[in-house]
N, CA, C and O atoms as a Tinker XYZ file with bonds, in Angstrom:
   352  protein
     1  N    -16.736000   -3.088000   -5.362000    73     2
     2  CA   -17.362000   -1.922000   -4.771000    64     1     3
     3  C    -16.509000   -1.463000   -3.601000    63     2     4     5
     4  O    -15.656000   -2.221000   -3.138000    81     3
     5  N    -16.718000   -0.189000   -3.083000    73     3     6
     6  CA   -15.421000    0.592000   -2.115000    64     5     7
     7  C    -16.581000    1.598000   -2.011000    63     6     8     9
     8  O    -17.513000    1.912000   -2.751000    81     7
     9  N    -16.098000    2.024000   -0.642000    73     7    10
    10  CA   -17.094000    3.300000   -0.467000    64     9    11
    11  C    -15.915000    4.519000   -1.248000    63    10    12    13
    12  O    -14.820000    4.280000   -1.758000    81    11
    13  N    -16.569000    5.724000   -1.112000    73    11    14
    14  CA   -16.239000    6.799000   -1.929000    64    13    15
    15  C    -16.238000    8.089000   -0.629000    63    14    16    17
    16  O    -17.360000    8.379000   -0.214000    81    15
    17  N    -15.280000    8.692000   -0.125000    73    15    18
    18  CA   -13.748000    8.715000   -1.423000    64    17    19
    19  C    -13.305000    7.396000   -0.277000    63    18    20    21
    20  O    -14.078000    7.076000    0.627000    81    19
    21  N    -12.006000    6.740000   -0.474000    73    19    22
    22  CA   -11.579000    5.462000   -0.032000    64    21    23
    23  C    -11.053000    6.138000    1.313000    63    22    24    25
    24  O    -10.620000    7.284000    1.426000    81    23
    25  N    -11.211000    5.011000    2.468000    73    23    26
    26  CA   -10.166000    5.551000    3.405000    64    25    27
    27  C     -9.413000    4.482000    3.819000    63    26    28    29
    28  O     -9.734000    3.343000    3.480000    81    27
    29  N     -8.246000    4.740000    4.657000    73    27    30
    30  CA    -7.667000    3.776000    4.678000    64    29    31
    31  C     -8.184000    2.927000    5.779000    63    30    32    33
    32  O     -8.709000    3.308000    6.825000    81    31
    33  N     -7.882000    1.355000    5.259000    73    31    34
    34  CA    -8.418000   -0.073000    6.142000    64    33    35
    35  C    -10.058000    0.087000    5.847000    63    34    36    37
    36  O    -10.833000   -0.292000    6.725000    81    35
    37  N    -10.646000    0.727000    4.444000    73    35    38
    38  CA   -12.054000    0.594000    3.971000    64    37    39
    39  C    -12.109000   -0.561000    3.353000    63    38    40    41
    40  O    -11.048000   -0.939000    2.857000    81    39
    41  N    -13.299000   -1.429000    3.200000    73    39    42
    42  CA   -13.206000   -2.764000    3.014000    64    41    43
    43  C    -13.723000   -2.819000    1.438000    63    42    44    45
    44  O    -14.804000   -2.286000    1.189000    81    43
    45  N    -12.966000   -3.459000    0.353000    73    43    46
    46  CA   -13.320000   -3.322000   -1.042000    64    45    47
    47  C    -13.554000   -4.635000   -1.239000    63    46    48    49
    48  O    -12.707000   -5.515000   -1.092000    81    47
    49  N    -14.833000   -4.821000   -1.612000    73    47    50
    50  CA   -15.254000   -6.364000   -2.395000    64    49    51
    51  C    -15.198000   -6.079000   -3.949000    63    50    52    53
    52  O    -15.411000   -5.023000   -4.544000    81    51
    53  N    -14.925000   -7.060000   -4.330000    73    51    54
    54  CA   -14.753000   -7.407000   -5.865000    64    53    55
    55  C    -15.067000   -9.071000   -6.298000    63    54    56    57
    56  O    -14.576000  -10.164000   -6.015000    81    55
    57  N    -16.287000   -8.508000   -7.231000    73    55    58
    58  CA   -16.222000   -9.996000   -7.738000    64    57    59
    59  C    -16.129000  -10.706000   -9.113000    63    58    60    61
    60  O    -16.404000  -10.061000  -10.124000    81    59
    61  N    -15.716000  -12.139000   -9.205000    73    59    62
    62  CA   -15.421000  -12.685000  -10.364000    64    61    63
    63  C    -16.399000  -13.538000  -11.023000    63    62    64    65
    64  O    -17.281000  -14.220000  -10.502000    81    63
    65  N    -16.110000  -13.394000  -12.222000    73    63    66
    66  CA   -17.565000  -14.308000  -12.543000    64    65    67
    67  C    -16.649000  -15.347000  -13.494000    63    66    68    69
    68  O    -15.904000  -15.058000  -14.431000    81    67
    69  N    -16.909000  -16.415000  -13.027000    73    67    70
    70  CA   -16.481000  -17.606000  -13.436000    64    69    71
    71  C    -17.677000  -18.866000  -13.974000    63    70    72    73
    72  O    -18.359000  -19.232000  -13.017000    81    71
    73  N    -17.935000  -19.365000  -14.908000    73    71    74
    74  CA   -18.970000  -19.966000  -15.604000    64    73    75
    75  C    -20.273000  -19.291000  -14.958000    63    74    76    77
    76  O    -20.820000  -19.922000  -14.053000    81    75
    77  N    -20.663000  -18.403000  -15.242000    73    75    78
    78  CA   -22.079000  -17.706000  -14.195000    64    77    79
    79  C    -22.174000  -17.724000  -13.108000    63    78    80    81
    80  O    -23.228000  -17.428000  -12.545000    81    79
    81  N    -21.114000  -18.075000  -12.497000    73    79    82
    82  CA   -21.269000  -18.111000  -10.889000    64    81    83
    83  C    -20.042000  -17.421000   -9.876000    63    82    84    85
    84  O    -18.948000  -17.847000   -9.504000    81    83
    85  N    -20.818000  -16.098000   -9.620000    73    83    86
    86  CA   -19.755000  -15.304000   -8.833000    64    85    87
    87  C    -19.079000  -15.443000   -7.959000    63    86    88    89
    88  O    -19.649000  -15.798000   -6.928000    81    87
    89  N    -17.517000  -15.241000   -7.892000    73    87    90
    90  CA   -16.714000  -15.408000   -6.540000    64    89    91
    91  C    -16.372000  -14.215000   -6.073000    63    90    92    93
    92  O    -15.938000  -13.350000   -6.834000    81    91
    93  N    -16.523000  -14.012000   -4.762000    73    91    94
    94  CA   -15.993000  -12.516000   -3.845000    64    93    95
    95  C    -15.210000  -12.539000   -3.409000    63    94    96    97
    96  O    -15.034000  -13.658000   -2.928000    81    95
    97  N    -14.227000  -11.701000   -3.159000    73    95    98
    98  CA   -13.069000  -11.163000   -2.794000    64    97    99
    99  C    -13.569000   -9.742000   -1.863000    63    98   100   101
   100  O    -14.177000   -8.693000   -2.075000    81    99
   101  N    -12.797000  -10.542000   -0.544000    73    99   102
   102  CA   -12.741000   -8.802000    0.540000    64   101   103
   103  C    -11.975000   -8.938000    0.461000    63   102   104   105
   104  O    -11.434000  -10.036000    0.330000    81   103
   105  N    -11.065000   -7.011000    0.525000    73   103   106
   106  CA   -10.082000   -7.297000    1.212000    64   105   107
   107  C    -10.367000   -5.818000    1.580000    63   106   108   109
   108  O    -11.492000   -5.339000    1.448000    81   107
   109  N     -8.858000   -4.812000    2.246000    73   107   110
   110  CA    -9.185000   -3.995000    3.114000    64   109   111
   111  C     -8.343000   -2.965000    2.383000    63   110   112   113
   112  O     -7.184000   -3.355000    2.244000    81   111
   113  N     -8.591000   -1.746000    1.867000    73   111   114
   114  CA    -8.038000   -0.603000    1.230000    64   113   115
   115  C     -6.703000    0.136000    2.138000    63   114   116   117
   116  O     -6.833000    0.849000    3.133000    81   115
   117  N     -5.527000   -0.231000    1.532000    73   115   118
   118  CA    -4.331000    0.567000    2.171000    64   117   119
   119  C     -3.869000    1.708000    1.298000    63   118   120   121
   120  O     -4.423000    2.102000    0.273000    81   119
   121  N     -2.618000    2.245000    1.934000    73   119   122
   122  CA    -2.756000    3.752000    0.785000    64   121   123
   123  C     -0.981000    2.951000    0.236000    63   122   124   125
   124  O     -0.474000    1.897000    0.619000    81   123
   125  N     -0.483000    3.932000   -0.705000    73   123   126
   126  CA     0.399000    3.543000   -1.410000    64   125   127
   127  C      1.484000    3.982000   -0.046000    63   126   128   129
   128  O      2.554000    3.376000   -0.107000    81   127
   129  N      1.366000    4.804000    0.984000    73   127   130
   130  CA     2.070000    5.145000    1.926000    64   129   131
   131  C      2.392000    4.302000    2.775000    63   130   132   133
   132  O      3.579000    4.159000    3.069000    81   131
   133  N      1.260000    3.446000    3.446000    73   131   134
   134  CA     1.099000    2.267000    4.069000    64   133   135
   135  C      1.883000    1.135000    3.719000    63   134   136   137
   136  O      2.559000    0.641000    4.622000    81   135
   137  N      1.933000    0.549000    2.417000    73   135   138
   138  CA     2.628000   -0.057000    1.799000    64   137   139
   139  C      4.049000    0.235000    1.508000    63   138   140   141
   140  O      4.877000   -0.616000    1.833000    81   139
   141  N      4.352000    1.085000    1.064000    73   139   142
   142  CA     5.757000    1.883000    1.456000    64   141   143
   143  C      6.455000    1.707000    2.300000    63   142   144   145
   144  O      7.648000    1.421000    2.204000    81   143
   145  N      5.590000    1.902000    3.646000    73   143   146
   146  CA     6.269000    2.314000    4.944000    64   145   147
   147  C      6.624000    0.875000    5.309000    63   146   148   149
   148  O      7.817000    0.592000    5.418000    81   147
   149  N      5.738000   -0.010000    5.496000    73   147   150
   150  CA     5.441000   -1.967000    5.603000    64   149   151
   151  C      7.067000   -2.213000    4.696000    63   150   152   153
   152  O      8.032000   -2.822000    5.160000    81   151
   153  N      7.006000   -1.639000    3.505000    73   151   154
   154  CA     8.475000   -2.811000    2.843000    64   153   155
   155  C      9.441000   -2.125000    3.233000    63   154   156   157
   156  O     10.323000   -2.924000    3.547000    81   155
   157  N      9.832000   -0.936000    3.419000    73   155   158
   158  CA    11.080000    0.011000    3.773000    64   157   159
   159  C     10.792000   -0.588000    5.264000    63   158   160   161
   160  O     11.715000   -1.392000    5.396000    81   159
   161  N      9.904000   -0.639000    6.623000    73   159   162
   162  CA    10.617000   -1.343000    7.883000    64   161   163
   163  C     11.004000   -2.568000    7.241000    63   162   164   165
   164  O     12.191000   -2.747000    7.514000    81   163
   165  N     10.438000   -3.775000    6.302000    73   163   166
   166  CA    10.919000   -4.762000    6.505000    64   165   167
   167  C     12.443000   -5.061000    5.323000    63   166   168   169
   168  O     12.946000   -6.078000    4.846000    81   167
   169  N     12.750000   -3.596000    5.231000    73   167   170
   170  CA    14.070000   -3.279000    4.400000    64   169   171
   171  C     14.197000   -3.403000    3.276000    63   170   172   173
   172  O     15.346000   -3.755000    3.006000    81   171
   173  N     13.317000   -3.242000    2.091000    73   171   174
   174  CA    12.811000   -2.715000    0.951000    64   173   175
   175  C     13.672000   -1.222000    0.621000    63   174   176   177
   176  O     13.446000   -0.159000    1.199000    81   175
   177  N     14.563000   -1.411000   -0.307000    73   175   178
   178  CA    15.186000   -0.246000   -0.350000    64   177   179
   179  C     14.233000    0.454000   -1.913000    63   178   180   181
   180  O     13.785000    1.600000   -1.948000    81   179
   181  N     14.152000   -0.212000   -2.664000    73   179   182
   182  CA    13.431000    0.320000   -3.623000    64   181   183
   183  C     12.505000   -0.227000   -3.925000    63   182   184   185
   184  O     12.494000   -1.432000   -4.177000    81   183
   185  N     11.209000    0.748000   -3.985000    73   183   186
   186  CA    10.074000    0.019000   -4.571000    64   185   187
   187  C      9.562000    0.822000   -5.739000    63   186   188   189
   188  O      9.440000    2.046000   -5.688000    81   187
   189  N      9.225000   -0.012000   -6.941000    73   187   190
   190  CA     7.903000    0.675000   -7.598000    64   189   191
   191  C      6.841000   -0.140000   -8.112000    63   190   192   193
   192  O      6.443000   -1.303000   -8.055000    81   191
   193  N      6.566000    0.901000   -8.609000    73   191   194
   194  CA     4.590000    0.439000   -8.518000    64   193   195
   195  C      4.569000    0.126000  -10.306000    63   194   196   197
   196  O      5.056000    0.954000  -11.076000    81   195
   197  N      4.046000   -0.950000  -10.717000    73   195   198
   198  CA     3.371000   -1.052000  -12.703000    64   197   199
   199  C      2.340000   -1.505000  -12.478000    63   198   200   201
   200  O      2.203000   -2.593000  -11.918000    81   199
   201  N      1.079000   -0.531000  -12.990000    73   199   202
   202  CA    -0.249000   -0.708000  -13.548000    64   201   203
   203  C     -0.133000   -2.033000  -14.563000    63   202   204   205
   204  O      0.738000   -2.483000  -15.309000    81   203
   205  N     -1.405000   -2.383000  -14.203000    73   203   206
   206  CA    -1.118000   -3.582000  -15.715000    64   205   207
   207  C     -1.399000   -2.854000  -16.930000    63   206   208   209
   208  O     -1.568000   -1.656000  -17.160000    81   207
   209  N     -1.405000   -4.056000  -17.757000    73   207   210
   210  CA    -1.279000   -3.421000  -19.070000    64   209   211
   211  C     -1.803000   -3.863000  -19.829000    63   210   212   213
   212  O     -2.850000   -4.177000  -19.261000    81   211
   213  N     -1.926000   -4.335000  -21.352000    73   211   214
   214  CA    -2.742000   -4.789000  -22.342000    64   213   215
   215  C     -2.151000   -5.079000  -23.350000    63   214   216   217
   216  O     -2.060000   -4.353000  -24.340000    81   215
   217  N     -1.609000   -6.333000  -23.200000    73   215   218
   218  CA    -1.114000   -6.605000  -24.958000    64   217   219
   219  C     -1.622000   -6.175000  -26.008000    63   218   220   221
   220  O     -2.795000   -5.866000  -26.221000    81   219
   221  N     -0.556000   -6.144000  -26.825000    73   219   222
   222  CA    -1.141000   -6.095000  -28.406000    64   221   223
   223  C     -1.874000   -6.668000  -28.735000    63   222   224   225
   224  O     -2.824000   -6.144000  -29.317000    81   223
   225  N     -1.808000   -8.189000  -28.515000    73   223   226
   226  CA    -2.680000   -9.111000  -29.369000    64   225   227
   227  C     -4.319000   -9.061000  -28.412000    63   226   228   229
   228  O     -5.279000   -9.657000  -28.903000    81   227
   229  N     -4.478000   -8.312000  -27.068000    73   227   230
   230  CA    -5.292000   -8.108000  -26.443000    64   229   231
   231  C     -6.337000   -7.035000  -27.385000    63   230   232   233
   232  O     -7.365000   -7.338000  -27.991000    81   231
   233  N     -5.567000   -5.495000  -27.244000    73   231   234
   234  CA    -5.748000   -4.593000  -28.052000    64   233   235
   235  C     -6.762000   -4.826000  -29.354000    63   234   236   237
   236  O     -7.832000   -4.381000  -29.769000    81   235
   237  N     -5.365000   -6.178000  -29.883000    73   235   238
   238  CA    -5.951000   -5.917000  -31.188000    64   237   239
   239  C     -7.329000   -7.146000  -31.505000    63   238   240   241
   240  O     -7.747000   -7.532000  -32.596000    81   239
   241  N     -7.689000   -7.450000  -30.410000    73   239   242
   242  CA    -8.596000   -8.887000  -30.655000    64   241   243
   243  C     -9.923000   -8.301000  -29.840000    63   242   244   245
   244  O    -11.092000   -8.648000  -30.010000    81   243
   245  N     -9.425000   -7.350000  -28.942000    73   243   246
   246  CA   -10.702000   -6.885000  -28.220000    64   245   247
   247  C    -10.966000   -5.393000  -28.568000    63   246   248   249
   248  O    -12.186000   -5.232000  -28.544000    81   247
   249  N    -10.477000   -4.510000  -28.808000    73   247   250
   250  CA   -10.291000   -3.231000  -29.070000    64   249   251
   251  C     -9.872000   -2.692000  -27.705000    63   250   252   253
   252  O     -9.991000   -3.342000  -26.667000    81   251
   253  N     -9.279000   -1.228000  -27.795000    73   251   254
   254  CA    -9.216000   -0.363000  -26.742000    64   253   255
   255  C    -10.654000   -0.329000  -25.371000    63   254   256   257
   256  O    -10.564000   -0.621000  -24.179000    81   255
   257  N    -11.651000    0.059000  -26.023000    73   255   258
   258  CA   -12.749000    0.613000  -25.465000    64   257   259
   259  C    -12.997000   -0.442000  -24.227000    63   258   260   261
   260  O    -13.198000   -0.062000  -23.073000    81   259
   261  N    -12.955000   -1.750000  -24.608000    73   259   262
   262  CA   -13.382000   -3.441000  -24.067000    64   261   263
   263  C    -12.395000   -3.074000  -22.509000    63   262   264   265
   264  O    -12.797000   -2.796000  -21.380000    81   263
   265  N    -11.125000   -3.209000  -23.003000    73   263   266
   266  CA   -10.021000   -2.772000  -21.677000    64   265   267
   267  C    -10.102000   -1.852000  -20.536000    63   266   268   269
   268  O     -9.762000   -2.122000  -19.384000    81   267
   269  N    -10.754000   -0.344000  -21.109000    73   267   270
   270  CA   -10.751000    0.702000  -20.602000    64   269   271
   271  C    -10.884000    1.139000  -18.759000    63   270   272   273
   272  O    -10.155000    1.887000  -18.108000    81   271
   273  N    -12.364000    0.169000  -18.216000    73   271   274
   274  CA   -12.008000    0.193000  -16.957000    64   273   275
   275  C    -11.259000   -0.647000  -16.295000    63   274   276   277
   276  O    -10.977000   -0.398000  -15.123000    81   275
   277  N    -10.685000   -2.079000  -17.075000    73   275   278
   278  CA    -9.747000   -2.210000  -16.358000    64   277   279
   279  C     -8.260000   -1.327000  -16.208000    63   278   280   281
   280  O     -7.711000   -1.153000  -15.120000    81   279
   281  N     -7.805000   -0.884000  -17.328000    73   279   282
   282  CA    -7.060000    0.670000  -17.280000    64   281   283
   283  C     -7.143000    1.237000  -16.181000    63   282   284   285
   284  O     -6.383000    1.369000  -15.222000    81   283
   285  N     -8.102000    1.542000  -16.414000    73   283   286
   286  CA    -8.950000    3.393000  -15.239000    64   285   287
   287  C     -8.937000    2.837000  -13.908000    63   286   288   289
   288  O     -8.524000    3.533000  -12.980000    81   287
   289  N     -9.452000    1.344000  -13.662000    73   287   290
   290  CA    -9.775000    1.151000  -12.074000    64   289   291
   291  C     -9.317000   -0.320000  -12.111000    63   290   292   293
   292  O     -9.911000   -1.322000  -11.714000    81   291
   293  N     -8.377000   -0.220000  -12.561000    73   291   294
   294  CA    -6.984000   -2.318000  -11.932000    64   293   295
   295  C     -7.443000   -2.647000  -10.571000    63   294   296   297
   296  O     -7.500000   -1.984000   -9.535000    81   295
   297  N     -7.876000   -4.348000  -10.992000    73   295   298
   298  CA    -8.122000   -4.597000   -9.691000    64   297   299
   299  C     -6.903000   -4.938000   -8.734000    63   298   300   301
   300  O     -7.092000   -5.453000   -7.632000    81   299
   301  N     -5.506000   -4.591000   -9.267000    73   299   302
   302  CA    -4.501000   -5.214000   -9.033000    64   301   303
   303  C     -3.141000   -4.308000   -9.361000    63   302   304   305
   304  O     -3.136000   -3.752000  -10.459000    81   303
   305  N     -2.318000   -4.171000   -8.741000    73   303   306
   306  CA    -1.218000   -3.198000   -9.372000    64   305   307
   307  C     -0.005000   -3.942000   -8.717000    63   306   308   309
   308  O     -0.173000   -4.535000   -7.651000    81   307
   309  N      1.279000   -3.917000   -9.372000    73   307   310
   310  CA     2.316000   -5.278000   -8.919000    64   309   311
   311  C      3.699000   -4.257000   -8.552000    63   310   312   313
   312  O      4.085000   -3.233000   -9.117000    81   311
   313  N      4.064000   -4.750000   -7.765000    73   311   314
   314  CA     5.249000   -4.350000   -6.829000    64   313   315
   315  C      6.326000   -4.457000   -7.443000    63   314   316   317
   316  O      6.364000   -5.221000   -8.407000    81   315
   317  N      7.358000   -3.805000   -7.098000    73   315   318
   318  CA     8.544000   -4.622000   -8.017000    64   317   319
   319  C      9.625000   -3.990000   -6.653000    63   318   320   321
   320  O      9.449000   -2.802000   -6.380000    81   319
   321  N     10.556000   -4.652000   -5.940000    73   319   322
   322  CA    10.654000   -4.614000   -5.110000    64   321   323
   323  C     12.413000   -4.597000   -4.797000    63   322   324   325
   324  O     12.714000   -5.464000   -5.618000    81   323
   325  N     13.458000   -4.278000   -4.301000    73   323   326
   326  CA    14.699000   -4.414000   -3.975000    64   325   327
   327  C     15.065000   -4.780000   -2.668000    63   326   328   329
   328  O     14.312000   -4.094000   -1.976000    81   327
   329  N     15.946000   -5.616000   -1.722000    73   327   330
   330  CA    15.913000   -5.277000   -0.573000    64   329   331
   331  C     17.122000   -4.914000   -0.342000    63   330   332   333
   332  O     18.034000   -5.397000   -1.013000    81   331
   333  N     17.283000   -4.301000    0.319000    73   331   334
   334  CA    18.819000   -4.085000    0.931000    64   333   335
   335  C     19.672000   -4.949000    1.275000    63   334   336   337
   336  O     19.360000   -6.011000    1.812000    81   335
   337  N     20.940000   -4.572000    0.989000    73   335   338
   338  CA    21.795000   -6.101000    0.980000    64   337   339
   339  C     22.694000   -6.267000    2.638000    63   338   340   341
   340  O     23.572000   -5.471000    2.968000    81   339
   341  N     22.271000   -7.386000    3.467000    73   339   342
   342  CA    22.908000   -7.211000    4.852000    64   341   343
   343  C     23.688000   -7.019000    5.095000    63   342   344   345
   344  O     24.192000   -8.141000    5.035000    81   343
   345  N     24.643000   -6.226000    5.491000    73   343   346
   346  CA    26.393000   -6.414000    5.783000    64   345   347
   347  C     26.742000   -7.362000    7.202000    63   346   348   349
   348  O     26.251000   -7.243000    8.325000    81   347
   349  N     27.747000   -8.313000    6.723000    73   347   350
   350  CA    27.912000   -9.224000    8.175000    64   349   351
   351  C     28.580000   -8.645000    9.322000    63   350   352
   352  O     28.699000   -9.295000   10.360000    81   351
């Protein structure tokens, strides 16, 4: 849950359900700018962003529909990151 529309440093809980018994996760909503700005000072020359995704054998064992909000609303999106190389 997140309040609506998000702002930044808004606090998003999410929880997991593991044998019937839920685990919570806070953490605190940053913008893709924020994050940006954080790896380029700490010298991040290139960054991008990959949504997850859904195997085939996912696809084809669960259908499309099953996946869908994780698609639409990832609790998670992964960095992929370069840093700049130091000159001595």
């Amino acid at each position: 849950s997140a309040p609506v529309p998000l702002q930044e440093g808004a606090i998003i809980t999410s929880v997991v359900w593991i044998d019937d018994k839920p685990i919570v996760f806070q953490d605190h909503y940053l913008s893709h700018a924020t994050y940006e700005w954080a790896l380029r000072t700490a010298g991040f020359q290139t960054i991008r962003w990959h949504r997850p995704i859904v195997s085939p054998e996912g696809l084809q064992r669960f259908g499309k529909g099953f996946w869908q909000d994780f698609i639409d609303y990832p609790m998670s999106i992964y960095l992929e990151c370069v840093k700049a190389e130091s000159k001595p």
